[in-house]
Amino acid sequence: MRRRDFMLRWIGAIILVATPAFAGDALTGPVKVLDGDTLELQGRLVDLYGIDAPEAEQVCAMADESRYRCGEKAAAALRERIGTTSVSCLPQGGTTQDRLTAVCHLGETDLSAWMVVHGHAIALRDGTGGYLAKQTHAWGRRVGLWAGVFDEPASWRRARLRAEPATGVKP
């Protein structure tokens, strides 16, 4: 009986080691920043949980009405913050084979929170991640996007999709 129990435990351990990571398992490693809220980690696309950042082509305005590419600026800020350090991402649901939504940390820093605090992204309105209070703080300090005028990224994407069929050209 002892031998059988030992064998079953041994086989169970082998199966656990050989099983690929489940959706809830953390992924850790170097990342490539694709935009202000999307990373590539271990060949998978990772959407930062609870936030939305301007798209790469999106243009925003400063208080003095000068225009800048806020999507590029958001991606550059995230890229600079991460540098070459490994990131750890814990999936939060909404995962597919190629893409997942995750809370990602650089050491102790929650990257979604960091992006919102510095005004490079907005918190999702449904309150996921608890980033709305951080957004209010960024708004009060008029940092990043809050230093001027911008379209919310989701609104900007919808407007762009409506414009494409009408003109046949990407705006």
PDB file of C-alpha atoms in Angstrom:
ATOM      1  CA  MET A   1       0.000   0.000   0.000  1.00  0.00           C
ATOM      2  CA  ARG A   2       2.822   2.403   0.869  1.00  0.00           C
ATOM      3  CA  ARG A   3       4.547   1.676  -2.410  1.00  0.00           C
ATOM      4  CA  ARG A   4       1.343   2.363  -4.362  1.00  0.00           C
ATOM      5  CA  ASP A   5       0.813   5.681  -2.509  1.00  0.00           C
ATOM      6  CA  PHE A   6       4.417   6.623  -3.208  1.00  0.00           C
ATOM      7  CA  MET A   7       4.014   5.792  -6.914  1.00  0.00           C
ATOM      8  CA  LEU A   8       0.774   7.777  -7.181  1.00  0.00           C
ATOM      9  CA  ARG A   9       2.406  10.812  -5.568  1.00  0.00           C
ATOM     10  CA  TRP A  10       5.426  10.471  -7.838  1.00  0.00           C
ATOM     11  CA  ILE A  11       3.246  10.257 -10.962  1.00  0.00           C
ATOM     12  CA  GLY A  12       1.192  13.236  -9.739  1.00  0.00           C
ATOM     13  CA  ALA A  13       4.355  15.293  -9.268  1.00  0.00           C
ATOM     14  CA  ILE A  14       5.552  14.439 -12.778  1.00  0.00           C
ATOM     15  CA  ILE A  15       2.198  15.447 -14.256  1.00  0.00           C
ATOM     16  CA  LEU A  16       2.275  18.787 -12.410  1.00  0.00           C
ATOM     17  CA  VAL A  17       5.767  19.566 -13.631  1.00  0.00           C
ATOM     18  CA  ALA A  18       4.955  18.597 -17.218  1.00  0.00           C
ATOM     19  CA  THR A  19       1.645  20.506 -17.390  1.00  0.00           C
ATOM     20  CA  PRO A  20       1.788  23.880 -19.179  1.00  0.00           C
ATOM     21  CA  ALA A  21       0.930  27.014 -17.223  1.00  0.00           C
ATOM     22  CA  PHE A  22      -2.760  27.616 -16.621  1.00  0.00           C
ATOM     23  CA  ALA A  23      -4.455  30.949 -17.278  1.00  0.00           C
ATOM     24  CA  GLY A  24      -4.126  31.922 -13.601  1.00  0.00           C
ATOM     25  CA  ASP A  25      -0.388  31.289 -13.393  1.00  0.00           C
ATOM     26  CA  ALA A  26       1.951  34.281 -13.393  1.00  0.00           C
ATOM     27  CA  LEU A  27       4.132  34.843 -16.436  1.00  0.00           C
ATOM     28  CA  THR A  28       7.510  36.426 -15.823  1.00  0.00           C
ATOM     29  CA  GLY A  29      10.227  37.616 -18.148  1.00  0.00           C
ATOM     30  CA  PRO A  30      11.451  40.403 -20.379  1.00  0.00           C
ATOM     31  CA  VAL A  31       8.727  42.236 -22.284  1.00  0.00           C
ATOM     32  CA  LYS A  32       8.337  44.250 -25.437  1.00  0.00           C
ATOM     33  CA  VAL A  33       6.120  47.330 -25.034  1.00  0.00           C
ATOM     34  CA  LEU A  34       3.720  47.475 -27.991  1.00  0.00           C
ATOM     35  CA  ASP A  35       1.729  50.494 -26.829  1.00  0.00           C
ATOM     36  CA  GLY A  36       0.719  52.245 -23.621  1.00  0.00           C
ATOM     37  CA  ASP A  37      -1.342  49.335 -22.331  1.00  0.00           C
ATOM     38  CA  THR A  38      -0.096  46.291 -24.258  1.00  0.00           C
ATOM     39  CA  LEU A  39       3.002  44.173 -23.718  1.00  0.00           C
ATOM     40  CA  GLU A  40       4.385  41.109 -25.415  1.00  0.00           C
ATOM     41  CA  LEU A  41       5.546  38.514 -22.883  1.00  0.00           C
ATOM     42  CA  GLN A  42       6.631  34.982 -23.731  1.00  0.00           C
ATOM     43  CA  GLY A  43       5.085  35.295 -27.194  1.00  0.00           C
ATOM     44  CA  ARG A  44       1.687  36.391 -25.840  1.00  0.00           C
ATOM     45  CA  LEU A  45      -0.044  39.756 -25.976  1.00  0.00           C
ATOM     46  CA  VAL A  46      -0.779  41.107 -22.505  1.00  0.00           C
ATOM     47  CA  ASP A  47      -3.309  43.899 -21.976  1.00  0.00           C
ATOM     48  CA  LEU A  48      -2.649  45.805 -18.760  1.00  0.00           C
ATOM     49  CA  TYR A  49      -5.594  45.243 -16.444  1.00  0.00           C
ATOM     50  CA  GLY A  50      -8.013  48.030 -15.570  1.00  0.00           C
ATOM     51  CA  ILE A  51      -6.673  50.769 -17.854  1.00  0.00           C
ATOM     52  CA  ASP A  52      -6.893  52.161 -21.367  1.00  0.00           C
ATOM     53  CA  ALA A  53      -4.074  54.167 -22.947  1.00  0.00           C
ATOM     54  CA  PRO A  54      -4.156  56.295 -26.098  1.00  0.00           C
ATOM     55  CA  GLU A  55      -3.467  54.459 -29.346  1.00  0.00           C
ATOM     56  CA  ALA A  56      -0.112  54.976 -31.074  1.00  0.00           C
ATOM     57  CA  GLU A  57      -1.635  57.219 -33.765  1.00  0.00           C
ATOM     58  CA  GLN A  58      -3.757  59.231 -31.328  1.00  0.00           C
ATOM     59  CA  VAL A  59      -3.067  62.958 -31.063  1.00  0.00           C
ATOM     60  CA  CYS A  60      -3.901  65.015 -27.964  1.00  0.00           C
ATOM     61  CA  ALA A  61      -3.621  68.707 -27.130  1.00  0.00           C
ATOM     62  CA  MET A  62      -1.812  70.473 -24.325  1.00  0.00           C
ATOM     63  CA  ALA A  63      -3.416  73.354 -22.415  1.00  0.00           C
ATOM     64  CA  ASP A  64      -1.680  75.802 -24.790  1.00  0.00           C
ATOM     65  CA  GLU A  65      -3.367  73.926 -27.695  1.00  0.00           C
ATOM     66  CA  SER A  66      -0.096  72.503 -29.011  1.00  0.00           C
ATOM     67  CA  ARG A  67      -0.623  68.969 -30.295  1.00  0.00           C
ATOM     68  CA  TYR A  68       1.395  65.867 -29.516  1.00  0.00           C
ATOM     69  CA  ARG A  69       1.194  62.144 -30.181  1.00  0.00           C
ATOM     70  CA  CYS A  70      -0.082  61.071 -26.776  1.00  0.00           C
ATOM     71  CA  GLY A  71      -0.211  57.384 -27.736  1.00  0.00           C
ATOM     72  CA  GLU A  72       3.460  57.381 -28.642  1.00  0.00           C
ATOM     73  CA  LYS A  73       4.242  59.300 -25.459  1.00  0.00           C
ATOM     74  CA  ALA A  74       2.356  56.743 -23.325  1.00  0.00           C
ATOM     75  CA  ALA A  75       4.210  53.834 -24.938  1.00  0.00           C
ATOM     76  CA  ALA A  76       7.557  55.612 -24.535  1.00  0.00           C
ATOM     77  CA  ALA A  77       6.859  56.280 -20.840  1.00  0.00           C
ATOM     78  CA  LEU A  78       6.008  52.620 -20.212  1.00  0.00           C
ATOM     79  CA  ARG A  79       9.031  51.468 -22.218  1.00  0.00           C
ATOM     80  CA  GLU A  80      11.322  53.789 -20.240  1.00  0.00           C
ATOM     81  CA  ARG A  81       9.830  52.696 -16.889  1.00  0.00           C
ATOM     82  CA  ILE A  82      10.335  49.006 -17.642  1.00  0.00           C
ATOM     83  CA  GLY A  83      13.719  49.279 -19.336  1.00  0.00           C
ATOM     84  CA  THR A  84      15.269  45.826 -19.583  1.00  0.00           C
ATOM     85  CA  THR A  85      13.892  44.549 -16.269  1.00  0.00           C
ATOM     86  CA  SER A  86      11.716  41.426 -16.186  1.00  0.00           C
ATOM     87  CA  VAL A  87       8.015  41.910 -15.562  1.00  0.00           C
ATOM     88  CA  SER A  88       5.644  39.545 -13.760  1.00  0.00           C
ATOM     89  CA  CYS A  89       2.035  39.375 -14.988  1.00  0.00           C
ATOM     90  CA  LEU A  90      -0.864  37.637 -13.244  1.00  0.00           C
ATOM     91  CA  PRO A  91      -3.796  36.935 -15.608  1.00  0.00           C
ATOM     92  CA  GLN A  92      -7.161  38.298 -14.486  1.00  0.00           C
ATOM     93  CA  GLY A  93      -9.497  36.473 -16.851  1.00  0.00           C
ATOM     94  CA  GLY A  94     -10.305  37.201 -20.448  1.00  0.00           C
ATOM     95  CA  THR A  95      -7.443  35.005 -21.589  1.00  0.00           C
ATOM     96  CA  THR A  96      -7.080  33.308 -24.950  1.00  0.00           C
ATOM     97  CA  GLN A  97      -4.260  31.259 -26.394  1.00  0.00           C
ATOM     98  CA  ASP A  98      -2.553  34.383 -27.772  1.00  0.00           C
ATOM     99  CA  ARG A  99      -3.799  37.228 -25.549  1.00  0.00           C
ATOM    100  CA  LEU A 100      -4.536  37.849 -21.896  1.00  0.00           C
ATOM    101  CA  THR A 101      -5.476  40.643 -19.528  1.00  0.00           C
ATOM    102  CA  ALA A 102      -3.197  40.807 -16.505  1.00  0.00           C
ATOM    103  CA  VAL A 103      -1.993  42.824 -13.549  1.00  0.00           C
ATOM    104  CA  CYS A 104       1.692  43.299 -14.305  1.00  0.00           C
ATOM    105  CA  HIS A 105       4.369  44.270 -11.814  1.00  0.00           C
ATOM    106  CA  LEU A 106       7.858  45.611 -12.182  1.00  0.00           C
ATOM    107  CA  GLY A 107       9.181  44.637  -8.784  1.00  0.00           C
ATOM    108  CA  GLU A 108       6.585  46.065  -6.376  1.00  0.00           C
ATOM    109  CA  THR A 109       5.208  48.557  -8.919  1.00  0.00           C
ATOM    110  CA  ASP A 110       1.798  47.821 -10.450  1.00  0.00           C
ATOM    111  CA  LEU A 111       2.334  49.041 -14.021  1.00  0.00           C
ATOM    112  CA  SER A 112      -1.356  49.880 -14.574  1.00  0.00           C
ATOM    113  CA  ALA A 113      -1.356  52.053 -11.449  1.00  0.00           C
ATOM    114  CA  TRP A 114       1.902  53.688 -12.516  1.00  0.00           C
ATOM    115  CA  MET A 115       0.493  54.574 -15.944  1.00  0.00           C
ATOM    116  CA  VAL A 116      -2.647  56.102 -14.393  1.00  0.00           C
ATOM    117  CA  VAL A 117      -0.792  58.009 -11.635  1.00  0.00           C
ATOM    118  CA  HIS A 118       1.482  59.600 -14.234  1.00  0.00           C
ATOM    119  CA  GLY A 119      -1.422  60.482 -16.533  1.00  0.00           C
ATOM    120  CA  HIS A 120      -0.379  58.204 -19.406  1.00  0.00           C
ATOM    121  CA  ALA A 121      -3.566  56.089 -19.247  1.00  0.00           C
ATOM    122  CA  ILE A 122      -7.083  56.306 -17.898  1.00  0.00           C
ATOM    123  CA  ALA A 123      -8.764  53.941 -15.457  1.00  0.00           C
ATOM    124  CA  LEU A 124     -11.591  51.844 -16.833  1.00  0.00           C
ATOM    125  CA  ARG A 125     -14.926  53.217 -15.655  1.00  0.00           C
ATOM    126  CA  ASP A 126     -16.099  49.898 -14.259  1.00  0.00           C
ATOM    127  CA  GLY A 127     -13.557  50.347 -11.481  1.00  0.00           C
ATOM    128  CA  THR A 128     -11.550  47.223 -12.206  1.00  0.00           C
ATOM    129  CA  GLY A 129      -8.210  47.379 -10.523  1.00  0.00           C
ATOM    130  CA  GLY A 130      -9.129  50.199  -8.147  1.00  0.00           C
ATOM    131  CA  TYR A 131      -7.435  52.783 -10.352  1.00  0.00           C
ATOM    132  CA  LEU A 132     -10.183  55.444 -10.343  1.00  0.00           C
ATOM    133  CA  ALA A 133      -8.851  57.141  -7.182  1.00  0.00           C
ATOM    134  CA  LYS A 134      -5.380  57.257  -8.728  1.00  0.00           C
ATOM    135  CA  GLN A 135      -6.874  58.835 -11.840  1.00  0.00           C
ATOM    136  CA  THR A 136      -8.597  61.505  -9.748  1.00  0.00           C
ATOM    137  CA  HIS A 137      -5.244  62.279  -8.152  1.00  0.00           C
ATOM    138  CA  ALA A 138      -3.548  62.565 -11.578  1.00  0.00           C
ATOM    139  CA  TRP A 139      -6.370  64.795 -12.814  1.00  0.00           C
ATOM    140  CA  GLY A 140      -5.984  67.048  -9.776  1.00  0.00           C
ATOM    141  CA  ARG A 141      -2.263  67.432 -10.463  1.00  0.00           C
ATOM    142  CA  ARG A 142      -2.891  67.990 -14.221  1.00  0.00           C
ATOM    143  CA  VAL A 143      -0.242  65.478 -15.263  1.00  0.00           C
ATOM    144  CA  GLY A 144       0.073  63.662 -18.577  1.00  0.00           C
ATOM    145  CA  LEU A 145      -3.198  63.504 -20.476  1.00  0.00           C
ATOM    146  CA  TRP A 146      -4.839  65.641 -17.802  1.00  0.00           C
ATOM    147  CA  ALA A 147      -2.524  68.580 -18.643  1.00  0.00           C
ATOM    148  CA  GLY A 148      -4.594  69.234 -21.748  1.00  0.00           C
ATOM    149  CA  VAL A 149      -7.467  67.894 -23.827  1.00  0.00           C
ATOM    150  CA  PHE A 150      -7.866  64.380 -25.207  1.00  0.00           C
ATOM    151  CA  ASP A 151     -10.437  61.933 -26.489  1.00  0.00           C
ATOM    152  CA  GLU A 152     -10.816  58.855 -24.339  1.00  0.00           C
ATOM    153  CA  PRO A 153      -9.012  56.033 -26.173  1.00  0.00           C
ATOM    154  CA  ALA A 154     -12.204  53.950 -26.631  1.00  0.00           C
ATOM    155  CA  SER A 155     -14.039  56.973 -28.096  1.00  0.00           C
ATOM    156  CA  TRP A 156     -11.110  57.700 -30.395  1.00  0.00           C
ATOM    157  CA  ARG A 157     -11.110  54.078 -31.639  1.00  0.00           C
ATOM    158  CA  ARG A 158     -14.880  54.151 -32.293  1.00  0.00           C
ATOM    159  CA  ALA A 159     -14.595  57.430 -34.229  1.00  0.00           C
ATOM    160  CA  ARG A 160     -11.767  55.999 -36.287  1.00  0.00           C
ATOM    161  CA  LEU A 161     -13.761  52.874 -37.135  1.00  0.00           C
ATOM    162  CA  ARG A 162     -16.726  55.004 -38.236  1.00  0.00           C
ATOM    163  CA  ALA A 163     -14.465  57.148 -40.446  1.00  0.00           C
ATOM    164  CA  GLU A 164     -12.782  54.216 -42.232  1.00  0.00           C
ATOM    165  CA  PRO A 165     -15.859  52.804 -44.027  1.00  0.00           C
ATOM    166  CA  ALA A 166     -16.955  56.272 -45.131  1.00  0.00           C
ATOM    167  CA  THR A 167     -13.640  57.167 -46.725  1.00  0.00           C
ATOM    168  CA  GLY A 168     -12.052  53.792 -47.379  1.00  0.00           C
ATOM    169  CA  VAL A 169      -8.878  55.247 -45.909  1.00  0.00           C
ATOM    170  CA  LYS A 170      -7.533  54.951 -42.396  1.00  0.00           C
ATOM    171  CA  PRO A 171      -7.582  58.376 -40.740  1.00  0.00           C
TER     172      PRO A 171
END
